[in-house]
mmCIF file of C-alpha atoms and ligand atoms in Angstrom:
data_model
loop_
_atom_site.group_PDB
_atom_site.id
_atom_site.type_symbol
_atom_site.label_atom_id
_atom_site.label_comp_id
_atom_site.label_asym_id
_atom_site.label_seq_id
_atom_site.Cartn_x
_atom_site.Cartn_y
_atom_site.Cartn_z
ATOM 1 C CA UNK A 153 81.074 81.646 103.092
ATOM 2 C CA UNK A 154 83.782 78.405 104.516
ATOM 3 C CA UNK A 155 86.448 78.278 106.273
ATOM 4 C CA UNK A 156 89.097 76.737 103.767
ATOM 5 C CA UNK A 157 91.984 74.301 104.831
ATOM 6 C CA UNK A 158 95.432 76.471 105.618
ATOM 7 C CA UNK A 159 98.827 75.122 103.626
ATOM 8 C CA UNK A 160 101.673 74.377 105.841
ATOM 9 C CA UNK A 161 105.315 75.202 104.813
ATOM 10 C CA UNK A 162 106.517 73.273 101.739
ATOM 11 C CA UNK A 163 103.666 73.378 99.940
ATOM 12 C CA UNK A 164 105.122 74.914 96.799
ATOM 13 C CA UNK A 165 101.852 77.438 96.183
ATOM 14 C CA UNK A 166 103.761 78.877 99.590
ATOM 15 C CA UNK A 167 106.729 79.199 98.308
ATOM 16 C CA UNK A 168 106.287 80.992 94.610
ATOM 17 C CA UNK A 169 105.224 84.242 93.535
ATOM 18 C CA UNK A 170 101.641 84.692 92.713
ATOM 19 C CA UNK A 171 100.124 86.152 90.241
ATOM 20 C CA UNK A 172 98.430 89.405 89.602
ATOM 21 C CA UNK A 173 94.414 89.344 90.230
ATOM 22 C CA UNK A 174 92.837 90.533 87.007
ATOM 23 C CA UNK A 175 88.918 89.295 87.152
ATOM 24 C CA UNK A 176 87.135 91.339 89.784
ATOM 25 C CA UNK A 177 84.297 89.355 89.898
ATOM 26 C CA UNK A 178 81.695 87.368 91.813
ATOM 27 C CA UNK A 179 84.596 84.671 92.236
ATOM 28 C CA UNK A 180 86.806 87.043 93.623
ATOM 29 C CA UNK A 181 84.201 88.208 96.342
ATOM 30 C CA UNK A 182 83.843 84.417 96.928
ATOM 31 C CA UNK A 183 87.633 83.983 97.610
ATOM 32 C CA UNK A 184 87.968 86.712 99.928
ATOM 33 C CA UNK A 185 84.827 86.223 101.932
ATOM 34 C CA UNK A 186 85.669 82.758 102.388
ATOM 35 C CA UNK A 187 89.400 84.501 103.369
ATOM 36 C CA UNK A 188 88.006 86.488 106.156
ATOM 37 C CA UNK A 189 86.177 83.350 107.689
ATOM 38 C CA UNK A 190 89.353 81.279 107.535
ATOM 39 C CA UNK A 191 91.178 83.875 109.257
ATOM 40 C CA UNK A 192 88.750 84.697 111.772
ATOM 41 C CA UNK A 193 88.267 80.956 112.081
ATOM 42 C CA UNK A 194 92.043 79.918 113.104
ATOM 43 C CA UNK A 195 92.706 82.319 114.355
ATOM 44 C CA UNK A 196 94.808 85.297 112.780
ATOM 45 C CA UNK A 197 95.367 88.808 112.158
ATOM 46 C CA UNK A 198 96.390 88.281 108.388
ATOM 47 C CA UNK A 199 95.555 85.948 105.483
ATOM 48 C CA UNK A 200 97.294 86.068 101.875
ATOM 49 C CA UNK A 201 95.691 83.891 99.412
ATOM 50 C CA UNK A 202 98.557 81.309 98.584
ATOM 51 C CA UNK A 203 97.843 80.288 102.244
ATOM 52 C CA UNK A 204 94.626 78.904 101.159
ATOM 53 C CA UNK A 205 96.039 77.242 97.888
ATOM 54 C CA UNK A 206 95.162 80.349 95.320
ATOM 55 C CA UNK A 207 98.195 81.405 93.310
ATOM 56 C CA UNK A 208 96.679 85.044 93.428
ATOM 57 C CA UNK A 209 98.184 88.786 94.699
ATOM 58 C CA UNK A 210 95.556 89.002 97.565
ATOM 59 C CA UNK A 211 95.276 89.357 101.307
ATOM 60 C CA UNK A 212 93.283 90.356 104.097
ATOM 61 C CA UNK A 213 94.022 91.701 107.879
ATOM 62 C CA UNK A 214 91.677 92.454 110.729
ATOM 63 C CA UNK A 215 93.822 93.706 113.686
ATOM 64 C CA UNK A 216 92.828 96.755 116.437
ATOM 65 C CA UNK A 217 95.684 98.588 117.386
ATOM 66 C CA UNK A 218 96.121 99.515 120.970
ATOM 67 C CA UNK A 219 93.920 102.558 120.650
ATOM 68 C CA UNK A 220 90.912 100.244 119.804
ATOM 69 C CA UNK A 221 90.790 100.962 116.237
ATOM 70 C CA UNK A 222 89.786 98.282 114.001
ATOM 71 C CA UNK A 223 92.103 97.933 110.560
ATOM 72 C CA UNK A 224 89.900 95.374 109.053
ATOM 73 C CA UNK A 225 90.328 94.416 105.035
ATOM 74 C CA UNK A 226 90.969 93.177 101.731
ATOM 75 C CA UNK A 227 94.035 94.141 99.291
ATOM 76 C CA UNK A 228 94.114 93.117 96.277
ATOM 77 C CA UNK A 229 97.416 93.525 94.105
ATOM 78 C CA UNK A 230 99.164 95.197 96.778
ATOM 79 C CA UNK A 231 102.261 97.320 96.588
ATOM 80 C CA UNK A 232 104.081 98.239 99.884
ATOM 81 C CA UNK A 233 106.508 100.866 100.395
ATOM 82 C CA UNK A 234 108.579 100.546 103.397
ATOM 83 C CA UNK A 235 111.068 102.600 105.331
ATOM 84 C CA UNK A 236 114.827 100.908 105.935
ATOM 85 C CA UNK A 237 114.831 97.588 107.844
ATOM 86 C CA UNK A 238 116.567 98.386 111.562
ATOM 87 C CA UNK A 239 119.656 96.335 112.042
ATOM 88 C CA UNK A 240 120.368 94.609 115.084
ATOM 89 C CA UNK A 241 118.902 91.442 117.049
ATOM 90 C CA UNK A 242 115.275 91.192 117.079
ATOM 91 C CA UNK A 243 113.616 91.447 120.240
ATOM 92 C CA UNK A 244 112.356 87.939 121.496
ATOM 93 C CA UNK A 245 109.518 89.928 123.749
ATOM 94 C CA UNK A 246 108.273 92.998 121.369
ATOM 95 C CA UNK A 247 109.515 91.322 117.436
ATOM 96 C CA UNK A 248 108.135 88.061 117.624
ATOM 97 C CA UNK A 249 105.719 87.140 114.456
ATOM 98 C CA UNK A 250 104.328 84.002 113.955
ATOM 99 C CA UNK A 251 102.513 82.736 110.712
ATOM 100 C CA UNK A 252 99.039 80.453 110.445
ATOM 101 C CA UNK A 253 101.381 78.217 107.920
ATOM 102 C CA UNK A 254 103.825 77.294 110.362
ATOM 103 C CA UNK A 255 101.087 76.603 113.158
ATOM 104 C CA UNK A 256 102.250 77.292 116.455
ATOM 105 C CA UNK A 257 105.600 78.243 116.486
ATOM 106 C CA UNK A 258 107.014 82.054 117.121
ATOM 107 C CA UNK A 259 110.539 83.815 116.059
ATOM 108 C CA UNK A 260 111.931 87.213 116.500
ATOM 109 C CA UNK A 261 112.245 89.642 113.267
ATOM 110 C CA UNK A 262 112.972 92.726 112.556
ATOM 111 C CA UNK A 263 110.809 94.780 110.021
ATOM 112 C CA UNK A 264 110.434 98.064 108.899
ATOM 113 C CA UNK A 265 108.741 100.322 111.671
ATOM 114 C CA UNK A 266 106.701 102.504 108.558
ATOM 115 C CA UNK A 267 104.884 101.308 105.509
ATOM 116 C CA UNK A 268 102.174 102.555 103.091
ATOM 117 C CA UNK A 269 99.973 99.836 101.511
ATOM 118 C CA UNK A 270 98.163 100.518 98.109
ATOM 119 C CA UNK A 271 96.452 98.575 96.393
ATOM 120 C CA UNK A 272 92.744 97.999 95.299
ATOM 121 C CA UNK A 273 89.507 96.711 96.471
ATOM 122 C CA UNK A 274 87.136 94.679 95.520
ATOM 123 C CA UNK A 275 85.417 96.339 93.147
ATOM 124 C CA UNK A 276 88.732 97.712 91.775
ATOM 125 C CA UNK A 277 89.155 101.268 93.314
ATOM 126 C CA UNK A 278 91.994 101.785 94.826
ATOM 127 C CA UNK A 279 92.753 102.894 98.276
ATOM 128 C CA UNK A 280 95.859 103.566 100.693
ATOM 129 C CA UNK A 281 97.166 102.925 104.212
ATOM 130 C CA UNK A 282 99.598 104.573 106.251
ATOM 131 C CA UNK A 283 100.986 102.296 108.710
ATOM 132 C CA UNK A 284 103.153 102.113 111.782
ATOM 133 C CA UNK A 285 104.085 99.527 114.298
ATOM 134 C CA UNK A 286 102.528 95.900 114.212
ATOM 135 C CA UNK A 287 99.776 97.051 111.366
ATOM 136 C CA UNK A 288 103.190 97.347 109.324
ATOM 137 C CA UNK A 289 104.805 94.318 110.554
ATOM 138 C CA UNK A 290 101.100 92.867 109.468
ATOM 139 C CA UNK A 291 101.458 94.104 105.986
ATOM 140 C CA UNK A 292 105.288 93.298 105.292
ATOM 141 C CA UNK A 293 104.247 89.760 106.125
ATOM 142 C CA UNK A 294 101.333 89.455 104.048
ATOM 143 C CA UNK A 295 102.956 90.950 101.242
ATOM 144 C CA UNK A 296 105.862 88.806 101.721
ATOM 145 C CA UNK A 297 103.347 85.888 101.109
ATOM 146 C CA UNK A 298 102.361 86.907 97.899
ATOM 147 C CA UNK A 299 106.169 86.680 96.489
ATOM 148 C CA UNK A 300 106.444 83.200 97.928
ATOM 149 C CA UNK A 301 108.429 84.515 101.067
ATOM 150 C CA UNK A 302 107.525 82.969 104.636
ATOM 151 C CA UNK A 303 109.044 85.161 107.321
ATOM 152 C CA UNK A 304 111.204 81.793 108.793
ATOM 153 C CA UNK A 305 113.040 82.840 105.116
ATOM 154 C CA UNK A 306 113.627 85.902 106.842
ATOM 155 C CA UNK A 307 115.012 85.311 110.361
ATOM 156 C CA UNK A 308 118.572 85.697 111.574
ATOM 157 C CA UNK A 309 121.243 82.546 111.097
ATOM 158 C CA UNK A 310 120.556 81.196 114.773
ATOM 159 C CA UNK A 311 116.910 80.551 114.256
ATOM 160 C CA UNK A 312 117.578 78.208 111.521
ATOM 161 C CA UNK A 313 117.979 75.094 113.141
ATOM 162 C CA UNK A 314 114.613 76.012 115.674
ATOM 163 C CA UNK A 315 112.884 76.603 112.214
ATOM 164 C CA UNK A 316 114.627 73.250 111.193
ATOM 165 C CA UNK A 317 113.535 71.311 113.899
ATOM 166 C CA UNK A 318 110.031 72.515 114.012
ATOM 167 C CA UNK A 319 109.592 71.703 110.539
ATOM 168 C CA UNK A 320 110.692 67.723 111.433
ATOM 169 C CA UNK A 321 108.527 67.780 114.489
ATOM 170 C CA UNK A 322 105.387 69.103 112.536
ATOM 171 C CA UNK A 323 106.003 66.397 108.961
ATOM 172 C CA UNK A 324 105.948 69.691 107.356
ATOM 173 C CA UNK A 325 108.513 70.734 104.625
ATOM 174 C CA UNK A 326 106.198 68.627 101.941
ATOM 175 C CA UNK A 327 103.472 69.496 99.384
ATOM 176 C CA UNK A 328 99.614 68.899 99.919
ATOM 177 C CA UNK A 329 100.290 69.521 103.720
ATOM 178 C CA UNK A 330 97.108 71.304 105.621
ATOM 179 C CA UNK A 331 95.372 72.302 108.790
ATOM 180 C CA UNK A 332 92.025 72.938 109.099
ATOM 181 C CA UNK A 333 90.733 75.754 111.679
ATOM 182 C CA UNK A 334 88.034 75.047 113.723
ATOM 183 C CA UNK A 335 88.817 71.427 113.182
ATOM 184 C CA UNK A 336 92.893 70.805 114.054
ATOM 185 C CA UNK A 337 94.278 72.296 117.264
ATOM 186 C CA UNK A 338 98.288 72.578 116.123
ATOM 187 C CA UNK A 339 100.118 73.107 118.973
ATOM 188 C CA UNK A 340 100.277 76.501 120.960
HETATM 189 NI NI1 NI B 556 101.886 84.071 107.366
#
């Protein structure tokens, strides 16, 4: 298992779809082990595979919610149903989400309060997950990854100059851009 350098926005394997996982094999176990160590490594509650360079429909999460449970795993070729997006401003306190390839910075969004995650495991069976709360928030993100979307794509017109200026500040915005966990200390 390694912990495996973490793209930074405007790398374009961030910023395209990727594509559907069809070898479940000892490659694949590979991948995702090395996923969870990255992730555990910088750290995060949520890792989708274009964030580590791979092109492929795969993420992981390890998050306990506040009743100490642990949601802990691996889904590959997700599909996420959601209920309707609430409309409003986001709430700087309770809605902010940040993102391991846009190290360090933080912006309000809103997102679906309900979701339910299939999708398969490792060895190919498939499984569900009813979600609520920030395990939802978790899993609109991640899946949002694997269709090339960043949630910066997704925040309200008066964030996008912050998201501007953070991107100058960092050198980001470019391909073959990385940080390396355990290694680089990005700000906050
Ligand atoms: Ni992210």
């Amino acid at each position: 298992m390694a912990v495996l350098p973490i793209r930074i926005t405007g790398d374009p394997v961030l910023h395209t779809a990727a594509s559907v996982v069809s070898d479940f094999d000892e490659t694949l176990v590979t991948l995702v082990g090395d996923m969870f160590d990255t992730m555990a490594a910088a750290p995060g509650v949520g890792l989708a595979a274009p964030q580590v360079g791979v092109p492929l429909r795969i993420f992981v999460f390890n998050w306990t919610d506040d009743d100490g449970v642990l949601w802990r795993g691996a889904a590959i070729n997700p599909e996420l149903w959601i209920t309707t997006t609430p409309t409003g401003e986001a709430d700087e306190e309770s809605e902010s989400e940040g993102c391991l390839s846009l190290p360090g910075e933080r912006f309000p969004l809103r997102r679906a309060d309900r979701a339910i995650l299939t999708a398969t495991d490792l060895d190919g069976n498939p499984f569900e997950i009813e979600a609520s709360g920030w395990l939802a928030r978790i899993f609109q993100h991640e899946f949002d990854h694997l269709n090339g979307v960043l949630y910066v794509d997704r925040l309200e017109h008066d964030y996008e100059k912050s998201v501007a200026k953070a991107i100058r500040k960092g050198g980001w915005g470019v391909p073959d851009q990385s940080w390396m966990p355990g290694v680089d200390h990005p700000e906050g």
